[in-house]
mmCIF file of C-alpha atoms (C1' of nucleotides) in Angstrom:
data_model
loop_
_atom_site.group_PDB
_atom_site.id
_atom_site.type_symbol
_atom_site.label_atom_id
_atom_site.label_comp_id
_atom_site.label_asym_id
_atom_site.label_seq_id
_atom_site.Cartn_x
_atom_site.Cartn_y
_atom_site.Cartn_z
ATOM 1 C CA UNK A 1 81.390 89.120 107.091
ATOM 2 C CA UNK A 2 80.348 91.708 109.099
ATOM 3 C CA UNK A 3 82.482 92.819 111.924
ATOM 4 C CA UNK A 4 80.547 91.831 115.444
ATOM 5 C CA UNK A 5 83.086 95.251 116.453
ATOM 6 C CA UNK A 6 81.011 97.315 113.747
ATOM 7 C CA UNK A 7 78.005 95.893 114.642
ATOM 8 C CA UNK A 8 78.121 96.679 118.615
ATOM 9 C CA UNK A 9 79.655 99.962 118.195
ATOM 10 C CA UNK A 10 75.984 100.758 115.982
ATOM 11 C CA UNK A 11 74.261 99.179 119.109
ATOM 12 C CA UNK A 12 75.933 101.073 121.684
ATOM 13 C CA UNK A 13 75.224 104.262 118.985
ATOM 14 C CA UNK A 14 71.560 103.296 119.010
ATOM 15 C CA UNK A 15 71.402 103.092 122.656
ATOM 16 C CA UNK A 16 73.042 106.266 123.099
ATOM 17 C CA UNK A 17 70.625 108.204 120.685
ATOM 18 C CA UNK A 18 67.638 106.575 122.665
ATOM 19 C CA UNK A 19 69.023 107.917 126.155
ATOM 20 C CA UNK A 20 70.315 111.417 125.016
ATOM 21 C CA UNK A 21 73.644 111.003 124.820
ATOM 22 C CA UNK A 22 74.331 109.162 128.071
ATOM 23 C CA UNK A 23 74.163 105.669 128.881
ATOM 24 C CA UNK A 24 75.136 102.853 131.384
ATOM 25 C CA UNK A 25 75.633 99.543 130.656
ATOM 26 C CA UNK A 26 76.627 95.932 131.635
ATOM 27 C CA UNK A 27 79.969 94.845 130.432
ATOM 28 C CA UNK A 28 79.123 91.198 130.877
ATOM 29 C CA UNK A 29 75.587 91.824 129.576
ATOM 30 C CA UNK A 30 76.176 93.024 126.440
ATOM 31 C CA UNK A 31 79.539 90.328 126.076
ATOM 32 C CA UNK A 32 76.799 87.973 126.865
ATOM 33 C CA UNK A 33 74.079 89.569 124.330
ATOM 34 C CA UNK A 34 76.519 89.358 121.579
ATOM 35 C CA UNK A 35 77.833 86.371 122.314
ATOM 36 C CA UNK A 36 81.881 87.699 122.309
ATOM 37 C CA UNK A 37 84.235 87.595 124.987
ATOM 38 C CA UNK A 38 83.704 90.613 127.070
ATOM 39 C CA UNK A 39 86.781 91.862 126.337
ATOM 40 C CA UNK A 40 85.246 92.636 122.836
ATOM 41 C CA UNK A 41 83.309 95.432 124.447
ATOM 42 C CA UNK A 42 86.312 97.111 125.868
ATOM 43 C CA UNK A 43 87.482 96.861 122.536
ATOM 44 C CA UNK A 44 85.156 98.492 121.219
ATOM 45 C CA UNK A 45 84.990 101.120 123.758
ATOM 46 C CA UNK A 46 88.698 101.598 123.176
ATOM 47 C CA UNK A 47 88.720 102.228 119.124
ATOM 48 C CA UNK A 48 85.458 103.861 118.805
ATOM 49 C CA UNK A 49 84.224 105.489 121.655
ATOM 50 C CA UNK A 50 87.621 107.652 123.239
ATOM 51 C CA UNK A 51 87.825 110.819 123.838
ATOM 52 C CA UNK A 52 89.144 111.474 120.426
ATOM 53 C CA UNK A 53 86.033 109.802 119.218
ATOM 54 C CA UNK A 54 83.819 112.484 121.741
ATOM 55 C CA UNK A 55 82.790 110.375 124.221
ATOM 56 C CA UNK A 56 83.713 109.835 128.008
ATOM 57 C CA UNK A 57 83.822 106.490 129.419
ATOM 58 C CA UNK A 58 83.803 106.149 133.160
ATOM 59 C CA UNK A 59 83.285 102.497 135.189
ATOM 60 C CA UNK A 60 83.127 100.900 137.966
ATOM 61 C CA UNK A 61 84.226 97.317 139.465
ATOM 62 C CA UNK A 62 82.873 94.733 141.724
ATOM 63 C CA UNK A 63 79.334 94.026 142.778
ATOM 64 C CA UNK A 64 76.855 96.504 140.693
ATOM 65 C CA UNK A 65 79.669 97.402 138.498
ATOM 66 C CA UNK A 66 78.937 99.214 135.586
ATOM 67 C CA UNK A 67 80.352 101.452 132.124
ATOM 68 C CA UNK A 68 78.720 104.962 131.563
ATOM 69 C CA UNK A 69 79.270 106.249 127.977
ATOM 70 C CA UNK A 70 79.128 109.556 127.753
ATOM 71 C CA UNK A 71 78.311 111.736 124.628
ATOM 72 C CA UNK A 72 81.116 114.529 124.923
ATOM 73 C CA UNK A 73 79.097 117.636 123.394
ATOM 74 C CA UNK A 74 81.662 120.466 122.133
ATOM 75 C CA UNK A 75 81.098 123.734 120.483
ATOM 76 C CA UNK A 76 81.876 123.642 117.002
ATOM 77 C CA UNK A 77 83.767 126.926 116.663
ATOM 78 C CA UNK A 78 85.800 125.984 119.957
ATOM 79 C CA UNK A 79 86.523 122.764 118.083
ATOM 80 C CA UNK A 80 87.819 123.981 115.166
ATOM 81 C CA UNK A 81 89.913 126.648 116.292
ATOM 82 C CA UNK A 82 91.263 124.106 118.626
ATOM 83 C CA UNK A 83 92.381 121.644 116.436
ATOM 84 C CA UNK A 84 93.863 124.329 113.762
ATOM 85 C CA UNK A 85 95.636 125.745 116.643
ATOM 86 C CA UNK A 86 97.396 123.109 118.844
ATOM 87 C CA UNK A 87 95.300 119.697 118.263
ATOM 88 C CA UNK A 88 96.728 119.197 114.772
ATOM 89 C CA UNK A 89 100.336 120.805 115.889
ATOM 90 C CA UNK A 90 102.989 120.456 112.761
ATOM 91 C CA UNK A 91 103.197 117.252 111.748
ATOM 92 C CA UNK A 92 100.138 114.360 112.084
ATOM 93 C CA UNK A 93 99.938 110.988 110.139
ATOM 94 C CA UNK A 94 97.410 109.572 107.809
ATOM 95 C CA UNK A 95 95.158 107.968 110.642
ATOM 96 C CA UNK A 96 95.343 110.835 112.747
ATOM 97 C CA UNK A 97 93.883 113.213 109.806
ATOM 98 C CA UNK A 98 91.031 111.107 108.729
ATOM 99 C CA UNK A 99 89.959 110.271 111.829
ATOM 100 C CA UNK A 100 89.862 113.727 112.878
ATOM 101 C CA UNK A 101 87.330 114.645 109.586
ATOM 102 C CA UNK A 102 85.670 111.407 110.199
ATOM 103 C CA UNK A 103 84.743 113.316 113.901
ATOM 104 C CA UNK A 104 83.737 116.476 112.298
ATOM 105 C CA UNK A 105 81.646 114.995 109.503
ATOM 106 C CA UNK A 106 79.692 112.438 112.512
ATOM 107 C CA UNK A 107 79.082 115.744 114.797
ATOM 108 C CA UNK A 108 77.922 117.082 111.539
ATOM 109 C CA UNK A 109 80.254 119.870 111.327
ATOM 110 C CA UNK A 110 81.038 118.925 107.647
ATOM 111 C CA UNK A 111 78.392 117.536 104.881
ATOM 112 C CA UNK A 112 79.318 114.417 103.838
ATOM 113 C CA UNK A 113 80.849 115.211 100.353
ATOM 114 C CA UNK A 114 83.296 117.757 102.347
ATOM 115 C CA UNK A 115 84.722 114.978 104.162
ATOM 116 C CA UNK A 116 85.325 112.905 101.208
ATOM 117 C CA UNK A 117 86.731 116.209 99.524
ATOM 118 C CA UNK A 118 89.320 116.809 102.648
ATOM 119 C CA UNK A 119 89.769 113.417 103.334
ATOM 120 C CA UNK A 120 90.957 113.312 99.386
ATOM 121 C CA UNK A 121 93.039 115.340 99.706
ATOM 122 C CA UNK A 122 95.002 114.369 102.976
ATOM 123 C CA UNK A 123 95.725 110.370 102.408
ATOM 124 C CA UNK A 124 99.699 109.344 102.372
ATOM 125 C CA UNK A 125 98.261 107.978 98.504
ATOM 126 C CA UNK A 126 97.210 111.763 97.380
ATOM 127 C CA UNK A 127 100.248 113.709 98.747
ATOM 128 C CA UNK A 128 102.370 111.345 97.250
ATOM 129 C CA UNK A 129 105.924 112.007 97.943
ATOM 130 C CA UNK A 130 107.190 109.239 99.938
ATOM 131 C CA UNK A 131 109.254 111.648 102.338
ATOM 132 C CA UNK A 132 108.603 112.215 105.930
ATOM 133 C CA UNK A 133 107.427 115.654 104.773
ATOM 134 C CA UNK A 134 104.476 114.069 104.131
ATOM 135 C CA UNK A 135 103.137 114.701 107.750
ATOM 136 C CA UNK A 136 104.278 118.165 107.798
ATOM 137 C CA UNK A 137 102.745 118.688 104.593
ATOM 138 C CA UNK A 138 99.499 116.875 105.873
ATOM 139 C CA UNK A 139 99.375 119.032 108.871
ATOM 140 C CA UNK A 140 99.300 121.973 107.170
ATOM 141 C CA UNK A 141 97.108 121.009 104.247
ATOM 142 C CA UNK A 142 94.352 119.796 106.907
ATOM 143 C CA UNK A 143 94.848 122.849 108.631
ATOM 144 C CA UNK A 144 94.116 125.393 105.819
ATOM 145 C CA UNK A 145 91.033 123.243 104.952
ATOM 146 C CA UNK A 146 89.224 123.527 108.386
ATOM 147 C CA UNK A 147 89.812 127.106 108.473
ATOM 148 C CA UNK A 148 88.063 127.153 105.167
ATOM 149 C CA UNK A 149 85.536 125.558 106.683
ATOM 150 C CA UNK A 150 85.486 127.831 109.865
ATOM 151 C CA UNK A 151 85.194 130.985 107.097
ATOM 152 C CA UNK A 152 81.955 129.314 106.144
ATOM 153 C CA UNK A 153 79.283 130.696 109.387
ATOM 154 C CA UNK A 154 76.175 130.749 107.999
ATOM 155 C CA UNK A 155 76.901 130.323 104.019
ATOM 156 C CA UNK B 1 95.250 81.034 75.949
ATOM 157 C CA UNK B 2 93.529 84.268 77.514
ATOM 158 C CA UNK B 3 95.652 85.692 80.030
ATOM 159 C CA UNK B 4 94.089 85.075 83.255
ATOM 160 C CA UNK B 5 94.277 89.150 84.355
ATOM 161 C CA UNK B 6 91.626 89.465 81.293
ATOM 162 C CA UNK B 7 89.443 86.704 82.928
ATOM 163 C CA UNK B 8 89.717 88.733 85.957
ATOM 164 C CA UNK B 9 89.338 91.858 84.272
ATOM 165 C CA UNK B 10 85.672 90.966 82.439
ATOM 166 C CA UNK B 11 84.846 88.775 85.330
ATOM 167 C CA UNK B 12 84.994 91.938 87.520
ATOM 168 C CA UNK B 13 83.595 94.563 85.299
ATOM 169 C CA UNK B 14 80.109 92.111 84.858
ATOM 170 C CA UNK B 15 79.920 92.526 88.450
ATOM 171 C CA UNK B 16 80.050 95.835 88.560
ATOM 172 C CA UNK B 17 77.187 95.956 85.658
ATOM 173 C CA UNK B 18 74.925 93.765 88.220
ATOM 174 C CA UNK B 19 75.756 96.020 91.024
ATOM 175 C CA UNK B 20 75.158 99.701 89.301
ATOM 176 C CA UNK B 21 78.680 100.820 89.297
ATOM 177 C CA UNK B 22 79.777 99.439 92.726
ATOM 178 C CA UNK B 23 80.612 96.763 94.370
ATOM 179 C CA UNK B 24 82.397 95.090 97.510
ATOM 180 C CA UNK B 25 85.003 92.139 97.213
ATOM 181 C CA UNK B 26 87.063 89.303 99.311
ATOM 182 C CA UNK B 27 90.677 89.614 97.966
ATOM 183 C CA UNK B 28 91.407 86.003 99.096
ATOM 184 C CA UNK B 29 87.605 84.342 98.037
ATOM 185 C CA UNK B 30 88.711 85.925 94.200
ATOM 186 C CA UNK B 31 92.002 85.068 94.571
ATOM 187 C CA UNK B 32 90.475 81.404 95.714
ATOM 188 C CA UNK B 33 88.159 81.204 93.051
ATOM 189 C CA UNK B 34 90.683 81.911 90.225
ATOM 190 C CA UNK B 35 93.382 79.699 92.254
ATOM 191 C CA UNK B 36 95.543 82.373 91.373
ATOM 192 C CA UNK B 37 97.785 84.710 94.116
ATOM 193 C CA UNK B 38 96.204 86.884 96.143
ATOM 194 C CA UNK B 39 98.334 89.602 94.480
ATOM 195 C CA UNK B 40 97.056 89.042 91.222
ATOM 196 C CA UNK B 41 94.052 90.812 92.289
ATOM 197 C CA UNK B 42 95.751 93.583 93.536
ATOM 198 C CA UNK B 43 98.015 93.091 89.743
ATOM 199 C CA UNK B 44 94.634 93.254 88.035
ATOM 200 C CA UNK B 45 93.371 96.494 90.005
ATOM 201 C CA UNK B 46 96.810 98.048 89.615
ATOM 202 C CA UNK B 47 96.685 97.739 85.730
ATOM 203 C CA UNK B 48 92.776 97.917 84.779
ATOM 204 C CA UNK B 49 90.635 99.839 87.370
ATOM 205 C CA UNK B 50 93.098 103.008 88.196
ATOM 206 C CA UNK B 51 91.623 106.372 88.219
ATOM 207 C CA UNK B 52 92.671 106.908 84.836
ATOM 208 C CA UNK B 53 90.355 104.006 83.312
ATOM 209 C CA UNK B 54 87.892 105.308 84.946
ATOM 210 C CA UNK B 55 87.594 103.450 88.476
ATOM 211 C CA UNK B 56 87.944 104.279 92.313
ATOM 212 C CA UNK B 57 88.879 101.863 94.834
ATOM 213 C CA UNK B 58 89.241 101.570 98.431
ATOM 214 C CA UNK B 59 90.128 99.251 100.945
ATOM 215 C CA UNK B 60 89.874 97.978 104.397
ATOM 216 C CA UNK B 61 92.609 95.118 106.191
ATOM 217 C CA UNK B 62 91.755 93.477 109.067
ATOM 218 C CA UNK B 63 89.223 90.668 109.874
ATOM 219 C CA UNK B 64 85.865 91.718 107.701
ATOM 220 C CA UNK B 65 88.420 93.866 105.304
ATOM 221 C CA UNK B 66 87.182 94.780 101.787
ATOM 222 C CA UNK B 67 88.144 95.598 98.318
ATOM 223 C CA UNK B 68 85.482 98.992 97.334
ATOM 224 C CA UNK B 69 85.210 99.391 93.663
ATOM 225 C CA UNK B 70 83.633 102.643 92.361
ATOM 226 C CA UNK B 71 82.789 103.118 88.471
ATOM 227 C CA UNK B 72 83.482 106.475 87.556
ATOM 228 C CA UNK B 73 81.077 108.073 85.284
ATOM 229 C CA UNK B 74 83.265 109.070 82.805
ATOM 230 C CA UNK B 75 80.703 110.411 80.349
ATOM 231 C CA UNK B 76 78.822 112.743 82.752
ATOM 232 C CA UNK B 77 82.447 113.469 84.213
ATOM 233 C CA UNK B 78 84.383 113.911 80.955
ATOM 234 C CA UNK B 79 86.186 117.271 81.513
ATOM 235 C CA UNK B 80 86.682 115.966 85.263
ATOM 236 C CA UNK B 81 88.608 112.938 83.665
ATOM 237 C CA UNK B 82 90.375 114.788 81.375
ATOM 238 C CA UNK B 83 91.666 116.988 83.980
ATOM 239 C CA UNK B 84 92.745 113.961 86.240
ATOM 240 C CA UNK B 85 94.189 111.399 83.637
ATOM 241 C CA UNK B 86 95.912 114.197 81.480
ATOM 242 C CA UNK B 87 94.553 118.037 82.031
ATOM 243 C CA UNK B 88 96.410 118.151 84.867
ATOM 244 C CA UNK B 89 99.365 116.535 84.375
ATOM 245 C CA UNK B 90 102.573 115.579 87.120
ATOM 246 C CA UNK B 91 103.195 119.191 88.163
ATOM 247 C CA UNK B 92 101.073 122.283 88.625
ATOM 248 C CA UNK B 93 101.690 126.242 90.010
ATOM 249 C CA UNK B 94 99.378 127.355 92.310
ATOM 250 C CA UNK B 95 97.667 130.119 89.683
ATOM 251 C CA UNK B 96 96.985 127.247 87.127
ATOM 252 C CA UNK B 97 95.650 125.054 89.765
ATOM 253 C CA UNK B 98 93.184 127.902 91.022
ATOM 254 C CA UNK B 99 92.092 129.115 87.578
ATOM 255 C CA UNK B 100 91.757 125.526 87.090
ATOM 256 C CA UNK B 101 89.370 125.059 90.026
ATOM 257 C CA UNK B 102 87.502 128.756 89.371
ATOM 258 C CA UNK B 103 86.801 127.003 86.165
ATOM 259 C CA UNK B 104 85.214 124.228 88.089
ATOM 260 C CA UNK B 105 83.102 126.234 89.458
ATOM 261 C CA UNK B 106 81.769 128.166 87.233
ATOM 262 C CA UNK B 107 80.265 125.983 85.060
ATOM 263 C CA UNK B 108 78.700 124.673 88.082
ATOM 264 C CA UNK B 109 80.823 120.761 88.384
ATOM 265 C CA UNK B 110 81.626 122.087 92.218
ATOM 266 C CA UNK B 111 79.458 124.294 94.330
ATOM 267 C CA UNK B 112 80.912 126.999 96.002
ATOM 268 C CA UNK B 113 81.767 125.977 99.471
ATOM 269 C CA UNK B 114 84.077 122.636 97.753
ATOM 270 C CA UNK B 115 85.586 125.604 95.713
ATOM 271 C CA UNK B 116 86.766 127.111 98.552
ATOM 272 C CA UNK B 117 88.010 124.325 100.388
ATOM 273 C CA UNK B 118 89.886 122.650 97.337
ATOM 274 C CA UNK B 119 91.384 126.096 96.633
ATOM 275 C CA UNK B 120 92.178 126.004 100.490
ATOM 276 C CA UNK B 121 94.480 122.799 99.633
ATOM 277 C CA UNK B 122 96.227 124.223 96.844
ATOM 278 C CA UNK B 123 97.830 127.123 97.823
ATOM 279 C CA UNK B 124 101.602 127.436 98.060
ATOM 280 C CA UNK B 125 100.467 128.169 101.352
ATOM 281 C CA UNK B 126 98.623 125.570 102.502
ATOM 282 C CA UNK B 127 101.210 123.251 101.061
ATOM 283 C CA UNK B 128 103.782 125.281 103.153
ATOM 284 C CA UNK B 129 107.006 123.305 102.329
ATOM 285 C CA UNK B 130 109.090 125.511 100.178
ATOM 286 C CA UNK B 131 110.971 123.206 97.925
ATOM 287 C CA UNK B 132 110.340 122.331 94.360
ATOM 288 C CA UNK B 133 108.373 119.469 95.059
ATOM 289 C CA UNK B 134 105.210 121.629 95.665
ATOM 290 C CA UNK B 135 104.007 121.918 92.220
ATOM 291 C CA UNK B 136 104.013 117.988 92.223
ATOM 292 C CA UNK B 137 102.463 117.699 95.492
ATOM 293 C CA UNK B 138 99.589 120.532 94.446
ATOM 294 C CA UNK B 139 99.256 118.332 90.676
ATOM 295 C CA UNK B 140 98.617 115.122 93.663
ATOM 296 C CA UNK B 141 96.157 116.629 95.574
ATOM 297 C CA UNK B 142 94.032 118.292 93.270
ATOM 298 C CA UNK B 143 93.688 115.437 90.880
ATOM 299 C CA UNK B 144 92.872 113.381 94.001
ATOM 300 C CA UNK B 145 90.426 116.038 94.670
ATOM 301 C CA UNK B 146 88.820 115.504 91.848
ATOM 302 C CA UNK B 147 88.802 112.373 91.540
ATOM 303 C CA UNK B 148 86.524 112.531 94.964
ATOM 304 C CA UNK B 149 84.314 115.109 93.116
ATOM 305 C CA UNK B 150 83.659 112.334 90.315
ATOM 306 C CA UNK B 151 82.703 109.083 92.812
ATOM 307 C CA UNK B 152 80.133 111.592 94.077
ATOM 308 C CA UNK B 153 77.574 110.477 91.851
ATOM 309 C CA UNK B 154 73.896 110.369 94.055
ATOM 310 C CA UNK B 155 75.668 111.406 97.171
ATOM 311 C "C1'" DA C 1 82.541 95.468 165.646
ATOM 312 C "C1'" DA C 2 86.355 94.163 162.969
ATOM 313 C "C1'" DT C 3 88.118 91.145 159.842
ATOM 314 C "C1'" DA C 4 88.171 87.489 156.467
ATOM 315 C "C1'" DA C 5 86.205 85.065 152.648
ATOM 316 C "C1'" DT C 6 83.452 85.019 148.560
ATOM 317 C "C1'" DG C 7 81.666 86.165 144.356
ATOM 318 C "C1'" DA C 8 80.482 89.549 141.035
ATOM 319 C "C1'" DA C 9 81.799 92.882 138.343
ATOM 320 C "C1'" DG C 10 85.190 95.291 135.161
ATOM 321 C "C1'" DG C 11 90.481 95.828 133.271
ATOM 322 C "C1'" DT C 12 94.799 94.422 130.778
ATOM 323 C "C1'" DC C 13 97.564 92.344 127.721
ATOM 324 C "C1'" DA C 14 99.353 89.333 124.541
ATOM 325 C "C1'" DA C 15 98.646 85.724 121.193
ATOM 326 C "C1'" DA C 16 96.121 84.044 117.404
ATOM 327 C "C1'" DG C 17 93.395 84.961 113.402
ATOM 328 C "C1'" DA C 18 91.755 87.338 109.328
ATOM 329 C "C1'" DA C 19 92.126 90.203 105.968
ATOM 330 C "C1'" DA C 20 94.689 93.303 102.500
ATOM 331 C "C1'" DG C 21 99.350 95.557 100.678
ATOM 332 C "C1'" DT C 22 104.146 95.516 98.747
ATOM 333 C "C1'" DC C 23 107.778 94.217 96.085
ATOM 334 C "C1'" DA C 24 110.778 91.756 93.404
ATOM 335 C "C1'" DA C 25 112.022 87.570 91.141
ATOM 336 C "C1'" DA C 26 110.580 84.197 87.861
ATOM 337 C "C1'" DA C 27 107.883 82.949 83.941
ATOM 338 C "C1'" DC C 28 105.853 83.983 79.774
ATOM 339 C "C1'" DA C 29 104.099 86.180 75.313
ATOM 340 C "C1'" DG C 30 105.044 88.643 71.273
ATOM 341 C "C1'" DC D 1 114.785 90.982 73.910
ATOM 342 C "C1'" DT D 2 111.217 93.518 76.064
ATOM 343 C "C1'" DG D 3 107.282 94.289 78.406
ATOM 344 C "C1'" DT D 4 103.583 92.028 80.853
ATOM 345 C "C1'" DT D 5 101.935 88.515 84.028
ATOM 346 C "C1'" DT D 6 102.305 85.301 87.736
ATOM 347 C "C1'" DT D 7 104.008 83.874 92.181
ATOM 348 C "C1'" DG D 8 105.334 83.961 96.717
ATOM 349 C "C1'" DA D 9 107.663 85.681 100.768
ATOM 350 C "C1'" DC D 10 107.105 89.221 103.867
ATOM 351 C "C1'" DT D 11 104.509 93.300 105.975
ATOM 352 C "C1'" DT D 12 100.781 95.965 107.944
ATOM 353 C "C1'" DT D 13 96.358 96.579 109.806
ATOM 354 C "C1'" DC D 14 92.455 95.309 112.376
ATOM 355 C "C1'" DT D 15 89.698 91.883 115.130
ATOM 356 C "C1'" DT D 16 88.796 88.141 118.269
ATOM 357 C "C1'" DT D 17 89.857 85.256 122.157
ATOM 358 C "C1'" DG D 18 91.427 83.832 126.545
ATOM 359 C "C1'" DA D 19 94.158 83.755 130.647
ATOM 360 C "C1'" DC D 20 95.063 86.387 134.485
ATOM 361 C "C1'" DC D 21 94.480 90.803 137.486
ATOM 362 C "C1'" DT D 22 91.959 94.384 140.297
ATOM 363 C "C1'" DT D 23 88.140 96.338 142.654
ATOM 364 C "C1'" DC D 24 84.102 96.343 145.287
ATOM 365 C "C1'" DA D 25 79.881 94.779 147.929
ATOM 366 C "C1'" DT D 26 78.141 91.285 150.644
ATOM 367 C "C1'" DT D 27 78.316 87.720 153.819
ATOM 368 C "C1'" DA D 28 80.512 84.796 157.200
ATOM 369 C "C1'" DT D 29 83.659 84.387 161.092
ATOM 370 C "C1'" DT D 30 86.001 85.671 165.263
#
DNA sequence: AATAATGAAGGTCAAAGAAAGTCAAAACAG
DNA sequence: CTGTTTTGACTTTCTTTGACCTTCATTATT
């Protein structure tokens, strides 16, 4: 079965594309739309729309309460060099990694078969050893393959 | 009386003849439909669809999880699968692993930019870890690599 | 005018549910 | 006897649900 998660975190997408990148919505609305508990939304919000995800949530209680998504827009170069240089840091674990290419390749900072490629290449499955090296390792490995990527400017 | 990891074993590969080389399975529905153990599917993965016969998988847990099968092209990929099943082997140096991947490249399996950022992941740099276990780790991650190269089939 | 009550939001957290993964012991086939 | 298969107990990951909490605007009361 689909999961209802999945297939709000598209809506919300689709809504989000429609209003450039900024949108406000009913918690109870949408819980209510979708016919889930409206804890389901925050949820949602939570695993697929933090800050680590580039967006910016902000709400508001009470009477005319409301949740603004916002689309977090960040310069690619600053991006990269920031995660190479302290958002990585030494060590980082499977999840971590992939859901860091997953960002680059959905801000389009990587074609699709480049994330597969790096996301190949980082999984606990790939490295191998069963050591907690394996971060350390991972850290480093990711790290060499977005500079590649920052070497790329224009071709 | 045919073992029933055979049974499995045909039962999955028709599938994957109906469904062009992939497909999407329930663990537990197989599992339920062979009243075997759910484990036997994973037994029957383990032993008949690994990289080296030719097959990718991948996997989500959770409510709406997934088994992901991917049929290799083993033909089109031949050298590719010789390089990941034997070519390769358990251990590699960095200058065998880049020639290996220059090779790549030049007659045209990778295109430039995945050159770069495989040979990115390969280096006794990248790895960084300076212990004996590198070569193994670099053998890992390149086959793995590869591997990603060969389910890219219409991507 | 100041305060109290009400209701309409949204927030938190933990438990239950729904998958898949691992591993090793037991069973079995040759 | 040896290697393969089958089973099942236990683990990990991710999702869904519900009970209870907090905040705010509006309205009623003093």
């Amino acid at each position: 079965m689909a999961r209802l998660s999945d297939v709000i975190e598209k809506f919300i997408k689709s809504l989000l594309e429609e209003s450039e990148g900024e949108l406000e919505l009913q918690r109870n609305e949408l819980a209510d739309y979708f016919e889930c508990a409206p804890s389901q939304i925050n949820y949602v919000l939570a695993t697929r729309f933090s800050v680590s995800h580039g967006y910016y949530i902000e709400s508001r209680r009470g009477g005319g309460g409301y949740i603004r998504i916002v689309c977090l827009d960040v310069d690619k170069n600053n991006f990269l060099h920031y995660l190479v240089s302290e958002g990585i840091g030494s060590r980082i674990t499977e999840h971590d990694a992939l859901h860091i290419v997953q960002r680059l390749l959905e801000q389009n900072y990587i074609a699709p078969k480049s994330a597969g490629l790096i996301k190949s290449a980082i999984t606990d499955k790939a490295i191998g050893i069963p050591s907690t090296l394996k971060d350390t390792i991972r850290a480093n490995i990711l790290k060499s393959m977005i500079t590649a990527v920052m070497a790329w400017q224009g071709k």
